[in-house]
PDB file of C-alpha atoms in Angstrom:
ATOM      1  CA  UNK A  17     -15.203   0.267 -12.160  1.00  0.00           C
ATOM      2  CA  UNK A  18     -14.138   1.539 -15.539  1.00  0.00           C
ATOM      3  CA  UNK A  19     -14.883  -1.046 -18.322  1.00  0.00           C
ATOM      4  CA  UNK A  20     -14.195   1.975 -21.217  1.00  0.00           C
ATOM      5  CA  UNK A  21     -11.040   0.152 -23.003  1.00  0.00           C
ATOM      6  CA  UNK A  22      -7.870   2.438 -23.576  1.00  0.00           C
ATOM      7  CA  UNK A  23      -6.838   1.358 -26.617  1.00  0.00           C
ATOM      8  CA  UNK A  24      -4.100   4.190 -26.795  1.00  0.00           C
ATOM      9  CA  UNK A  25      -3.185   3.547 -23.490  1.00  0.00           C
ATOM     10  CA  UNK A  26      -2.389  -0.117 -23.661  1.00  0.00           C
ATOM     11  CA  UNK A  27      -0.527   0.474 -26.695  1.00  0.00           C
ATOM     12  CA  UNK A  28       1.913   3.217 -25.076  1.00  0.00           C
ATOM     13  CA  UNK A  29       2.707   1.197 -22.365  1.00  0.00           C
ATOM     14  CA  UNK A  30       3.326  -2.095 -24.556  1.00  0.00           C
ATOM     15  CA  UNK A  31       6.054  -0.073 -26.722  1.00  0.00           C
ATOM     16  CA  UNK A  32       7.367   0.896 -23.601  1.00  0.00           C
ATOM     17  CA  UNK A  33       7.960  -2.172 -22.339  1.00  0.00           C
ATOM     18  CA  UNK A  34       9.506  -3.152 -25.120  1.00  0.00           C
ATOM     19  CA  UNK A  35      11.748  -0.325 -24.972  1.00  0.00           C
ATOM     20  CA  UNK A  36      12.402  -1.426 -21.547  1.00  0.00           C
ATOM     21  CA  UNK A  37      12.748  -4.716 -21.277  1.00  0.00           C
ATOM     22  CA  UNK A  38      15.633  -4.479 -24.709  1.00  0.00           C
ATOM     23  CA  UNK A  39      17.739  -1.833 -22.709  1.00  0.00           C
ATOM     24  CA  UNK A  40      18.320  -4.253 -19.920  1.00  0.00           C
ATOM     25  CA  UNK A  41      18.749  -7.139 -21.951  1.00  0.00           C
ATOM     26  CA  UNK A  42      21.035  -5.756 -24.117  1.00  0.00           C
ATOM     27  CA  UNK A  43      22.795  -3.893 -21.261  1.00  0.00           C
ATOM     28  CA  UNK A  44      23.130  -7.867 -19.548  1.00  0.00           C
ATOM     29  CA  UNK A  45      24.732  -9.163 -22.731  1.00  0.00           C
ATOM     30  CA  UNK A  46      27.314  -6.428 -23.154  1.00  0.00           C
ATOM     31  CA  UNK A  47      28.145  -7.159 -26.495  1.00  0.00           C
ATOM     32  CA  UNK A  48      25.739  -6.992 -29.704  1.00  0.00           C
ATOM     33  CA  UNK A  49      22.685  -4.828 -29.089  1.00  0.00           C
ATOM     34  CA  UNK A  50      18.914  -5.325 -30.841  1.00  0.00           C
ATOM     35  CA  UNK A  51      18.271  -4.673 -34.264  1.00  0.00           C
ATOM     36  CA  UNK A  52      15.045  -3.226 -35.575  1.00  0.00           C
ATOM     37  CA  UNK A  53      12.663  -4.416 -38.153  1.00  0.00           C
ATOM     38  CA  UNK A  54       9.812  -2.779 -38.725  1.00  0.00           C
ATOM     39  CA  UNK A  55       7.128  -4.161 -40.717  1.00  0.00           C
ATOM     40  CA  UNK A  56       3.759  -3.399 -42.264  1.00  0.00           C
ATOM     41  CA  UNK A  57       0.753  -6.168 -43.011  1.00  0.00           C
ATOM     42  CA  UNK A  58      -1.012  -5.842 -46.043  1.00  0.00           C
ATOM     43  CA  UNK A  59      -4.445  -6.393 -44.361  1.00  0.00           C
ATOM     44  CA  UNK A  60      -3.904  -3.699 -41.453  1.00  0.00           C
ATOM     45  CA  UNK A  61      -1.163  -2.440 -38.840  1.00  0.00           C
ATOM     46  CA  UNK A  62       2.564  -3.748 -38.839  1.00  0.00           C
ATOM     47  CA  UNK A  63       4.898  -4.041 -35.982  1.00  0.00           C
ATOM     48  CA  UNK A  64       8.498  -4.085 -34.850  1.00  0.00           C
ATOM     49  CA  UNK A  65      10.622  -7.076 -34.578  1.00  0.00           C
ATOM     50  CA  UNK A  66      13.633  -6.454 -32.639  1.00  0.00           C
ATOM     51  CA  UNK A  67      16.375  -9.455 -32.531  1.00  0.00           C
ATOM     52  CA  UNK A  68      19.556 -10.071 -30.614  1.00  0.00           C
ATOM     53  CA  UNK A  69      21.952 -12.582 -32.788  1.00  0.00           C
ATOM     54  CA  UNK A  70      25.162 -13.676 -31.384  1.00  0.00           C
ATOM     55  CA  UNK A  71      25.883 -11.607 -28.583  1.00  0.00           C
ATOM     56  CA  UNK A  72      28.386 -11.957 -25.565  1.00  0.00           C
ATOM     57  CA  UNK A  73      25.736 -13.975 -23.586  1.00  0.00           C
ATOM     58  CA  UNK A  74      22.515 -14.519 -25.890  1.00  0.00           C
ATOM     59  CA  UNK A  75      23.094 -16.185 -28.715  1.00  0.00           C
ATOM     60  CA  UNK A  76      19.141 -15.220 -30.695  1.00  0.00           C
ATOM     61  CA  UNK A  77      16.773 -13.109 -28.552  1.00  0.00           C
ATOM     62  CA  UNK A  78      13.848 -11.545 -29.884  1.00  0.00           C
ATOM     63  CA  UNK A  79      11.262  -8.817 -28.452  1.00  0.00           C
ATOM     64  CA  UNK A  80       8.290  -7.864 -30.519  1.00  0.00           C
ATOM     65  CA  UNK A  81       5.778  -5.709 -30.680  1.00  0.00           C
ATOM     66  CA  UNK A  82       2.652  -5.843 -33.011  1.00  0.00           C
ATOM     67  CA  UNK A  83      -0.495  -4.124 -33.556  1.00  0.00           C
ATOM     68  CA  UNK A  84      -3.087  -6.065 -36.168  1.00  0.00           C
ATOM     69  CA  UNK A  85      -6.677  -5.506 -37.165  1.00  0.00           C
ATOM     70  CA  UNK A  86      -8.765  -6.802 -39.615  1.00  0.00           C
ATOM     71  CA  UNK A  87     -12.406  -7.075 -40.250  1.00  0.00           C
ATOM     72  CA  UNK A  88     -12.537 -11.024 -39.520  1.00  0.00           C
ATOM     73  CA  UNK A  89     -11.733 -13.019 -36.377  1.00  0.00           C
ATOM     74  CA  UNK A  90      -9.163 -15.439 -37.400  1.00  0.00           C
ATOM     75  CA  UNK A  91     -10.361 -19.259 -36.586  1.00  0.00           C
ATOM     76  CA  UNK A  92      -7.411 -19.536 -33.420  1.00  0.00           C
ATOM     77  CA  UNK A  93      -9.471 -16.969 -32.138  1.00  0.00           C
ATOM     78  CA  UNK A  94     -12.992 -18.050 -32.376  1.00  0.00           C
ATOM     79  CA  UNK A  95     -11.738 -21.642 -31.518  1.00  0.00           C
ATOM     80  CA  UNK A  96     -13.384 -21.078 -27.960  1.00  0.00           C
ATOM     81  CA  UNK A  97     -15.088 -18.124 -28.512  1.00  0.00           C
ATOM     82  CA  UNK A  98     -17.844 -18.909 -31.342  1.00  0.00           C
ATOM     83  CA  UNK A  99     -19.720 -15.749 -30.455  1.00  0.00           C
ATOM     84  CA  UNK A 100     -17.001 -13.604 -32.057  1.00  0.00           C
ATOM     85  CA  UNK A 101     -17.346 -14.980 -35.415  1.00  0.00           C
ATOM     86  CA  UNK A 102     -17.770 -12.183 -38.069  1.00  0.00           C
ATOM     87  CA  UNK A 103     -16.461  -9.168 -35.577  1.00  0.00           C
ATOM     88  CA  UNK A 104     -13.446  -6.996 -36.668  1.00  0.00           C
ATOM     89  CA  UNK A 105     -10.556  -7.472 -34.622  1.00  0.00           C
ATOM     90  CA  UNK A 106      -7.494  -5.784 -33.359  1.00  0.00           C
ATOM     91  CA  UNK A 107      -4.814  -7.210 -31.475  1.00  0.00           C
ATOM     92  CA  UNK A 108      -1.558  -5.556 -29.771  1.00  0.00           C
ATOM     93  CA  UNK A 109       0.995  -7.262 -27.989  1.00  0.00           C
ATOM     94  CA  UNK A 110       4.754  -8.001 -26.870  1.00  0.00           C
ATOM     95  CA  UNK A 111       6.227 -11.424 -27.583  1.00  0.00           C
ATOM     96  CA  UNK A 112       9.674 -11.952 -26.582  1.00  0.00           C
ATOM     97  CA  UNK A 113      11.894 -15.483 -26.365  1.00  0.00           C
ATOM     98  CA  UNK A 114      15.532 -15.094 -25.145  1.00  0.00           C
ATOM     99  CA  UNK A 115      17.912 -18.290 -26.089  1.00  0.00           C
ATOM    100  CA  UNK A 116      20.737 -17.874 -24.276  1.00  0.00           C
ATOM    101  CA  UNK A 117      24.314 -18.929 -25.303  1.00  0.00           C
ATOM    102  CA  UNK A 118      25.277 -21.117 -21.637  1.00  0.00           C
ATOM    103  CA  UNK A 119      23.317 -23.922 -21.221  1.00  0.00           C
ATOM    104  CA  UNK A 120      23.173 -22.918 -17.540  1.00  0.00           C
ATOM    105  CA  UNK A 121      21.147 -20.420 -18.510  1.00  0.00           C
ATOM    106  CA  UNK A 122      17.727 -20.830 -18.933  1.00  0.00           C
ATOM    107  CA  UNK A 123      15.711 -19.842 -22.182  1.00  0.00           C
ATOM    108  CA  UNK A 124      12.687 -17.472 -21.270  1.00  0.00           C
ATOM    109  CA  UNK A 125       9.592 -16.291 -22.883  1.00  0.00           C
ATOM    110  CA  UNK A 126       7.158 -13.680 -21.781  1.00  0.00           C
ATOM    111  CA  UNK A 127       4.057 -12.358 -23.313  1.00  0.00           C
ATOM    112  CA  UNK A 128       1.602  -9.211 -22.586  1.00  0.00           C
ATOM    113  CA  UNK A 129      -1.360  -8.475 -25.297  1.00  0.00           C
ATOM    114  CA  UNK A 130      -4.754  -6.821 -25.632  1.00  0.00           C
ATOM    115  CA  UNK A 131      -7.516  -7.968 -27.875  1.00  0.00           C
ATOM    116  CA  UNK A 132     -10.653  -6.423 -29.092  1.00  0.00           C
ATOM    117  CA  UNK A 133     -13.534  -7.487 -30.894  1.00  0.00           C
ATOM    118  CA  UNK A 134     -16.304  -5.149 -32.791  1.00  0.00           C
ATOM    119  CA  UNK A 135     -19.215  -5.009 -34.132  1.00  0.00           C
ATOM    120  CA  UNK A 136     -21.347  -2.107 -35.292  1.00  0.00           C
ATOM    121  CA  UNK A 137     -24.219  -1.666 -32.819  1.00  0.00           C
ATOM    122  CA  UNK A 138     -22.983  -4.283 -30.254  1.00  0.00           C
ATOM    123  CA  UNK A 139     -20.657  -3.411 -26.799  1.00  0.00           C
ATOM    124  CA  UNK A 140     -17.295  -4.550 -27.829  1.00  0.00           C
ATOM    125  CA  UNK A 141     -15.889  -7.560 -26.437  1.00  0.00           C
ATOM    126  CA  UNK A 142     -12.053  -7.181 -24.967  1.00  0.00           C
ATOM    127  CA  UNK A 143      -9.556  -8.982 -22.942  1.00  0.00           C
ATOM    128  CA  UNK A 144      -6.175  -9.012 -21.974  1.00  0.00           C
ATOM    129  CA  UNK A 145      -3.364 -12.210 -21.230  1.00  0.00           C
ATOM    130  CA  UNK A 146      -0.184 -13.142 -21.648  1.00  0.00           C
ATOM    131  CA  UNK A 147       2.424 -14.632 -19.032  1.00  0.00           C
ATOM    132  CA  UNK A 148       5.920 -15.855 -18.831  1.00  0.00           C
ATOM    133  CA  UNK A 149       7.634 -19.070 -18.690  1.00  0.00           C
ATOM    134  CA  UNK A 150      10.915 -20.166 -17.804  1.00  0.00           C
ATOM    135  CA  UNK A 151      12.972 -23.312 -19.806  1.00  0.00           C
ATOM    136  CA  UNK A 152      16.329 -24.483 -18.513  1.00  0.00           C
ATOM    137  CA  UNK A 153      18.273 -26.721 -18.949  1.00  0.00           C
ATOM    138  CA  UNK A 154      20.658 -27.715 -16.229  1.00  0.00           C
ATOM    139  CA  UNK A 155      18.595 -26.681 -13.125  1.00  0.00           C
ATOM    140  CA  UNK A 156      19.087 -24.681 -10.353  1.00  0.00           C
ATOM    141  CA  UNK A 157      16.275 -24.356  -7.093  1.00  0.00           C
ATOM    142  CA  UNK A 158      17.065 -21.158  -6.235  1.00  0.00           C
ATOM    143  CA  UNK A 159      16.755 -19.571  -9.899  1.00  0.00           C
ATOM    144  CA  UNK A 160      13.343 -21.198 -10.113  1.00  0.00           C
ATOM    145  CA  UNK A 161      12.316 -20.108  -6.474  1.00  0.00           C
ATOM    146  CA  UNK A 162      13.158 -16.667  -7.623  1.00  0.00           C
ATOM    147  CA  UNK A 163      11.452 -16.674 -10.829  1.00  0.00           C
ATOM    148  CA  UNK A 164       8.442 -18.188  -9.089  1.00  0.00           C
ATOM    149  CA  UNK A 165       8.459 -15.426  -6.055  1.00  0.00           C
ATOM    150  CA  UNK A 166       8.682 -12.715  -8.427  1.00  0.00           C
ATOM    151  CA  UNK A 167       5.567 -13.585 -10.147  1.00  0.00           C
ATOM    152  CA  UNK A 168       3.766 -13.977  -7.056  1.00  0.00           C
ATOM    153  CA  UNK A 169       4.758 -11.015  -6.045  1.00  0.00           C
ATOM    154  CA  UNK A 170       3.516  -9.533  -9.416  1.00  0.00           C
ATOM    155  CA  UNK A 171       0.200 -11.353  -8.432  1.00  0.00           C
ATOM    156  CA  UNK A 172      -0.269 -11.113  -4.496  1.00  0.00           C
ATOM    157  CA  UNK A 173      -1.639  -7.320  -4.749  1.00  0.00           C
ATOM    158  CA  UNK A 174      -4.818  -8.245  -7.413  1.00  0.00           C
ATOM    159  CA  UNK A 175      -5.696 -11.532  -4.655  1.00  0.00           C
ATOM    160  CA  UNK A 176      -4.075 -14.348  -2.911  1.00  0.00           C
ATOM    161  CA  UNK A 177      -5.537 -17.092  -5.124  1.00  0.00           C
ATOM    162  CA  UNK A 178      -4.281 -14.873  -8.508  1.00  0.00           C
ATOM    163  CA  UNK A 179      -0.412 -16.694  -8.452  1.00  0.00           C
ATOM    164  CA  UNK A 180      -1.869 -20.645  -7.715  1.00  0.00           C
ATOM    165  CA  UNK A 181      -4.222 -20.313 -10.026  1.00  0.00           C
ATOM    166  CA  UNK A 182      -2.343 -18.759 -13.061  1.00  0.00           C
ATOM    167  CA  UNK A 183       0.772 -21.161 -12.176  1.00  0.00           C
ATOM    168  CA  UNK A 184      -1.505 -23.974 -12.272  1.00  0.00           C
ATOM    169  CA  UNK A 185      -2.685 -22.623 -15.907  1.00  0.00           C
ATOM    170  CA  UNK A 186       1.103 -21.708 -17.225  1.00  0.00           C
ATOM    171  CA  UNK A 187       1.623 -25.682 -15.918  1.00  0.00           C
ATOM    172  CA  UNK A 188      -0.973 -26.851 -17.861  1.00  0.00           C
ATOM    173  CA  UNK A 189      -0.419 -25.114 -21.345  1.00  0.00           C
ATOM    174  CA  UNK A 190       3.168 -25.326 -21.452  1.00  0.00           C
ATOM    175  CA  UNK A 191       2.638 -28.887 -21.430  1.00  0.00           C
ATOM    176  CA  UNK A 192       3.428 -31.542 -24.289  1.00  0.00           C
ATOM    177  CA  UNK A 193       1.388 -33.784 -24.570  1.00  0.00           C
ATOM    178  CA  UNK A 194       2.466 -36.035 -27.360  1.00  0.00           C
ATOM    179  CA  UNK A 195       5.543 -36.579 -24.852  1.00  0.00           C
ATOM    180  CA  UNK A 196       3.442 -35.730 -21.568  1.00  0.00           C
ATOM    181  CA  UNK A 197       6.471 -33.783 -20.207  1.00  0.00           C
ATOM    182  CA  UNK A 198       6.547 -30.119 -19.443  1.00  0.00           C
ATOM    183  CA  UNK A 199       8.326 -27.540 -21.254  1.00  0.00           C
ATOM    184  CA  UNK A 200       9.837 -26.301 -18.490  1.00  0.00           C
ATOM    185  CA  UNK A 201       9.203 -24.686 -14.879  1.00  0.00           C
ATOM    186  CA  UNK A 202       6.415 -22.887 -16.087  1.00  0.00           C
ATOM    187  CA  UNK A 203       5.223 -19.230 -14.272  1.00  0.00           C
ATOM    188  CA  UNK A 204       2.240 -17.497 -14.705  1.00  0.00           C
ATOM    189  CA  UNK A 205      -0.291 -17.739 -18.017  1.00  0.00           C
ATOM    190  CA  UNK A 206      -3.687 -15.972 -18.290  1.00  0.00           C
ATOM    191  CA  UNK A 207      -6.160 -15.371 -21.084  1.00  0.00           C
ATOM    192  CA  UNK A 208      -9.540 -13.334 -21.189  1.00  0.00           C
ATOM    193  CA  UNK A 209      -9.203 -11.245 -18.229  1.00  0.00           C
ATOM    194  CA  UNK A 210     -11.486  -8.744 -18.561  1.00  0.00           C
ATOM    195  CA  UNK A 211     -13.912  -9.849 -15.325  1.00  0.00           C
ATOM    196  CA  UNK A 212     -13.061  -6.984 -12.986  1.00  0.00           C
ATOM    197  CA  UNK A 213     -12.992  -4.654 -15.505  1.00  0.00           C
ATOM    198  CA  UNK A 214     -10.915  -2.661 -17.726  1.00  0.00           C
ATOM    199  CA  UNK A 215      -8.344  -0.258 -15.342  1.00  0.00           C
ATOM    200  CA  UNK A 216      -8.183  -3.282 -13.241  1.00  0.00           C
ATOM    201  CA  UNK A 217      -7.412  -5.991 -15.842  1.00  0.00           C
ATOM    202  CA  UNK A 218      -4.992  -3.303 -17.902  1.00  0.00           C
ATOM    203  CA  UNK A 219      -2.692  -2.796 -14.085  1.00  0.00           C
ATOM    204  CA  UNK A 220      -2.296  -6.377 -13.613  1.00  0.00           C
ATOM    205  CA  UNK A 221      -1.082  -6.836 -17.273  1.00  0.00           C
ATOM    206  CA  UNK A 222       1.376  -4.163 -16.278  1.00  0.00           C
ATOM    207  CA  UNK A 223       2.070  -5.732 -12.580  1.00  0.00           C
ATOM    208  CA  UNK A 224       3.129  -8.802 -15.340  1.00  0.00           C
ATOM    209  CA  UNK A 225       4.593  -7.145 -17.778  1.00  0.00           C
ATOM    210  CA  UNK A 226       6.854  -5.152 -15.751  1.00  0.00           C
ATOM    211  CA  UNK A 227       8.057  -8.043 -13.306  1.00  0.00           C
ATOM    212  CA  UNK A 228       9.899 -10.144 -16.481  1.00  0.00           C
ATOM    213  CA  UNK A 229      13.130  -8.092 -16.202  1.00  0.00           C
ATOM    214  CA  UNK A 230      13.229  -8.391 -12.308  1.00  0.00           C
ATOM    215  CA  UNK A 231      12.554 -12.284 -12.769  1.00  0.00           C
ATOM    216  CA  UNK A 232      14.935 -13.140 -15.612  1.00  0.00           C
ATOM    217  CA  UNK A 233      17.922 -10.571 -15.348  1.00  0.00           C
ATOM    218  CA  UNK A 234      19.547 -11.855 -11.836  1.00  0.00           C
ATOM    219  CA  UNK A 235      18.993 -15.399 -12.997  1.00  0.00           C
ATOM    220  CA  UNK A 236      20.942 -14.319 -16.429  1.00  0.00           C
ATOM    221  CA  UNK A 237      23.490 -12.371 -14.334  1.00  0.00           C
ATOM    222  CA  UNK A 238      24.055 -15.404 -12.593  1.00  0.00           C
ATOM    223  CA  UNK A 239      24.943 -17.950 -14.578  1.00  0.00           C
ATOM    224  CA  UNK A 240      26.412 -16.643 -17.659  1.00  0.00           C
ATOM    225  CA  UNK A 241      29.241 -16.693 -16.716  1.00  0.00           C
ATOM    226  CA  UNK A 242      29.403 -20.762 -15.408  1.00  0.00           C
ATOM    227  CA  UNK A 243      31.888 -22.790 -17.287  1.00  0.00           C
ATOM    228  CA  UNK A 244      30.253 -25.141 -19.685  1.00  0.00           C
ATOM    229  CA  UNK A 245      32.048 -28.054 -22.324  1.00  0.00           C
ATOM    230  CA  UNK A 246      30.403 -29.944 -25.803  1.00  0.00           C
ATOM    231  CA  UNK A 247      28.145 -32.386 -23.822  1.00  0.00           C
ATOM    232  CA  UNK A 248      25.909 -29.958 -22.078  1.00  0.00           C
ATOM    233  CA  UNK A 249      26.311 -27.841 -25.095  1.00  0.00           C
ATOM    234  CA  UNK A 250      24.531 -30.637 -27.121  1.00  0.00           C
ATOM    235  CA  UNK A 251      21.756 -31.437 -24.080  1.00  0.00           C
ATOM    236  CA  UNK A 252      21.074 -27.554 -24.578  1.00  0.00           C
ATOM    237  CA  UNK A 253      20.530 -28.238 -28.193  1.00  0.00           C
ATOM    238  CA  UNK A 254      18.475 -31.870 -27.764  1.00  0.00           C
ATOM    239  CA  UNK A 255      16.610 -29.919 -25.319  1.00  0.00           C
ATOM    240  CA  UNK A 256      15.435 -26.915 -27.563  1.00  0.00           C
ATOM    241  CA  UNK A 257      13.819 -29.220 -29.760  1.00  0.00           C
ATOM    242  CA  UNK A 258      11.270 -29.479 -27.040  1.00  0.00           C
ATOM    243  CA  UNK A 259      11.080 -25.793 -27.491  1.00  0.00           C
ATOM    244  CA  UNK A 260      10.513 -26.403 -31.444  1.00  0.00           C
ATOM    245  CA  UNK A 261       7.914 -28.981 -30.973  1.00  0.00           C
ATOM    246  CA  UNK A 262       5.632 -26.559 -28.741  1.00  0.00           C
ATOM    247  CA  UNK A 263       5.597 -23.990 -30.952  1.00  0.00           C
ATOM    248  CA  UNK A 264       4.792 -25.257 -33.531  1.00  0.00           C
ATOM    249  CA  UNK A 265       2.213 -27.411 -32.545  1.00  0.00           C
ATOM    250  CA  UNK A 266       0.956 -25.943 -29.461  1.00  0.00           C
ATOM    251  CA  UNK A 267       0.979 -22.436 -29.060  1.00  0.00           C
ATOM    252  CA  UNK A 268      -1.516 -20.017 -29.738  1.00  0.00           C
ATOM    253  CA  UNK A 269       0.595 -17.253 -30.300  1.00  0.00           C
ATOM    254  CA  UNK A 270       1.880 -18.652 -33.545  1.00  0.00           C
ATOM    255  CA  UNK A 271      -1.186 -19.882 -34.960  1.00  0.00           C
ATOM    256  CA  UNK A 272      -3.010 -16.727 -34.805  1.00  0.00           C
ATOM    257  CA  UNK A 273      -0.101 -15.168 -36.603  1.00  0.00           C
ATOM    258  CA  UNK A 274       0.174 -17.475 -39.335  1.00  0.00           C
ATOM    259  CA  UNK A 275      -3.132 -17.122 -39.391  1.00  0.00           C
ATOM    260  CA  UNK A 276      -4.331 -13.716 -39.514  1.00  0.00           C
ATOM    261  CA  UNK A 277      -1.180 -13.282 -42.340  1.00  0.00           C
ATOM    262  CA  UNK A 278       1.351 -12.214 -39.846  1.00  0.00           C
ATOM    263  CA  UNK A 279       4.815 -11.646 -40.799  1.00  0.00           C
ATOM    264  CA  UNK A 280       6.312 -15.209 -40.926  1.00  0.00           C
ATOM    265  CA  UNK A 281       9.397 -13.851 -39.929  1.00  0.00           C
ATOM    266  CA  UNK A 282       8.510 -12.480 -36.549  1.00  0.00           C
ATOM    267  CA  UNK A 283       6.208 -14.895 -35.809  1.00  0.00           C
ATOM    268  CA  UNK A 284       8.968 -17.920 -36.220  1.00  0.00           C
ATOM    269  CA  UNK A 285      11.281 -15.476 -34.186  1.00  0.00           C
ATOM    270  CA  UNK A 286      10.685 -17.529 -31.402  1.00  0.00           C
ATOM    271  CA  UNK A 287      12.751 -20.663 -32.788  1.00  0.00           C
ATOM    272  CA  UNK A 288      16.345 -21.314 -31.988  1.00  0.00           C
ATOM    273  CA  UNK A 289      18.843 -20.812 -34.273  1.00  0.00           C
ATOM    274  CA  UNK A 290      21.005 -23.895 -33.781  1.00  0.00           C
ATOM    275  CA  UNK A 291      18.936 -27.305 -32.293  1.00  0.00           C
ATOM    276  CA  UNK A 292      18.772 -31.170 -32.971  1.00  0.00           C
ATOM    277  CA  UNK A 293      16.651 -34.331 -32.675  1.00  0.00           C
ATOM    278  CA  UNK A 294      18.471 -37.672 -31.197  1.00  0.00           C
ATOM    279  CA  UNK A 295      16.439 -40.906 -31.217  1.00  0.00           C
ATOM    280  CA  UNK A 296      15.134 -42.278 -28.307  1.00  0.00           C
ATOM    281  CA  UNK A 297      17.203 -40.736 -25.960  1.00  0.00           C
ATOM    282  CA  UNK A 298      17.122 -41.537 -22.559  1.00  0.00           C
ATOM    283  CA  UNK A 299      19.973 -39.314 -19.953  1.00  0.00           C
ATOM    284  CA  UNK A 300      22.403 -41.129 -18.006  1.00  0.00           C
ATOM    285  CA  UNK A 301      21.117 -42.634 -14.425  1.00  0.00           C
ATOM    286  CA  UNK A 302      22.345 -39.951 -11.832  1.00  0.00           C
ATOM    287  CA  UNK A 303      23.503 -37.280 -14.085  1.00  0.00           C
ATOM    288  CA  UNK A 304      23.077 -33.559 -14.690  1.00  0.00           C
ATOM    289  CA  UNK A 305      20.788 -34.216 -17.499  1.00  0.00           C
ATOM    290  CA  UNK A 306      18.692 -36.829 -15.740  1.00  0.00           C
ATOM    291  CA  UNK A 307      18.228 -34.580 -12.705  1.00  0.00           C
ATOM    292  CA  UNK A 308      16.319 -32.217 -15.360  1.00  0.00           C
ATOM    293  CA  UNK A 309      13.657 -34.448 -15.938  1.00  0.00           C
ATOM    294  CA  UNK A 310      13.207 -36.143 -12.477  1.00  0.00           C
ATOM    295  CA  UNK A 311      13.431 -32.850 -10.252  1.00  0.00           C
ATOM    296  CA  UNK A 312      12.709 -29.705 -12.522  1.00  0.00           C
ATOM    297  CA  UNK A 313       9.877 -30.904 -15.090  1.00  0.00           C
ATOM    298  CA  UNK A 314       7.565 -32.793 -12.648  1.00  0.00           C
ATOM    299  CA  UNK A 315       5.217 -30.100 -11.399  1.00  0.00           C
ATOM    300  CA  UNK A 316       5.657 -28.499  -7.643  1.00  0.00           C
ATOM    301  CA  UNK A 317       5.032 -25.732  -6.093  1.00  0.00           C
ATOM    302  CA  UNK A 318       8.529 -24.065  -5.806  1.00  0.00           C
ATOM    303  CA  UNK A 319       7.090 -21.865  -2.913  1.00  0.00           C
ATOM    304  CA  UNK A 320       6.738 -24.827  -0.605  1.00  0.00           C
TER     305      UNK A 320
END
């Protein structure tokens, strides 16, 4: 077992994937392509932000990449892992959240990263997570069967109790629990991997990492083309408010950026560009939108 991080390594393969994972989204859409920003933080390493606005089939999609260090654990970090406090830090990862034009097309998000922690006469502490999530908003069984089987399949070749158990996690933290409603399907979500070791834990990030385009292309392929009309046009919008909420009161992701003194606009990359609140809404008995929340949120195992 090789527990010697690769700190060059990990970081190749994350630009790569970015690389990657653009060229096929951008090659999907067929119309506007990526646009690059890159940026540099004041307290150590920089990134690039690369967004998709108003294309043929997406209308805001944005993959990032970022590398940060600094010489003090941010408080997100060291939330449940006091130990940590007072070690420098660096951080590298790919972000990515793809809103999609059609509301039969569901909004993704995927995430790979690699943290380290050092201190000066102590073995450095490291781990890798990340996972991807899937948010629609009309439903369909066989997109979320897919989705679901491609994960496992991402997961079946590290151990037969690797899928349940990170599906049950994604389930869990993709959860809101001021509404107690899921986000979405869910997928896969891990965290501090680092148990079996660093060539181990760094191949399933990639098994991960390189199974989002094979999960979320065909489904995109699929359905962006289905005719669609104002009123699921405005669910799609109610709906991505749920997306909102999480974000920015949930997710981890976002409050280690803001902060560590990421760049605000990267971070909030994630957000949709058009969505609204309603009221106490409640959908229609027997419709399209009800089906959402009575068959697609609950959580199942879509394998059964």
């Amino acid at each position: 077992m090789n527990n010697a991080p690769d700190k060059s390594a990990v970081k190749a393969y994350l630009l790569d994937l970015q690389d990657r994972i653009c060229n096929a989204l951008a090659a999907e859409d067929g119309g506007a392509g990526f646009v690059e920003d890159s940026w540099v933080r004041a307290e150590g390493g920089g990134g690039r932000t690369r967004v998709l606005a108003n294309g043929t089939v997406i209308e805001k999609g944005g993959v990032n990449f970022s590398h940060v260090h600094g010489t003090q654990m941010p408080a997100s970090a060291t939330a449940h892992r006091p130990e940590l406090a007072g070690r420098a830090f660096e951080a590298m990862g790919v972000s990515l959240v793809i809103h999609p034009n059609n509301p039969y097309v569901p909004t993704s998000h995927a995430n790979v990263r690699f943290f380290i922690a050092e201190k000066e006469g102590a073995e450095p502490v490291w781990w890798f997570g990340g996972g991807y999530d899937l948010t629609p908003y009309y439903g369909s069984e066989a997109d979320v069967v897919h989705w679901h089987q491609t994960a496992k399949n991402a997961c079946d070749p590290f151990g037969e109790d690797v899928y349940p158990r990170y599906k049950k996690w994604c389930d869990e933290y993709f959860h809101l629990k001021h509404r107690n409603e899921a986000r979405g399907v869910g997928g896969l979500f891990f965290d501090d991997l680092n148990e079996q070791g660093f060539d181990k834990s760094f191949a399933f990030l990639r098994a991960v990492g390189d199974s989002y385009v094979p999960a979320y292309q065909p489904i995109l392929a699929a359905r962006k083309n289905t005719p669609f009309g104002e009123r699921e046009r405005q669910f799609q919008l109610y709906r991505r408010g749920r997306y909102v909420e999480f974000n920015l009161v949930y997710d981890r992701g976002t409050l280690f950026g803001l902060q560590t003194g990421g760049r605000t606009e990267s971070i909030l990359m994630s957000l949709p560009p058009l969505v609204r609140w309603e009221y106490d809404y409640n959908p229609q008995p027997g419709s399209a939108e009800a089906e959402l929340y009575e068959k697609f949120l609950p959580q199942r195992d879509w394998l059964k």
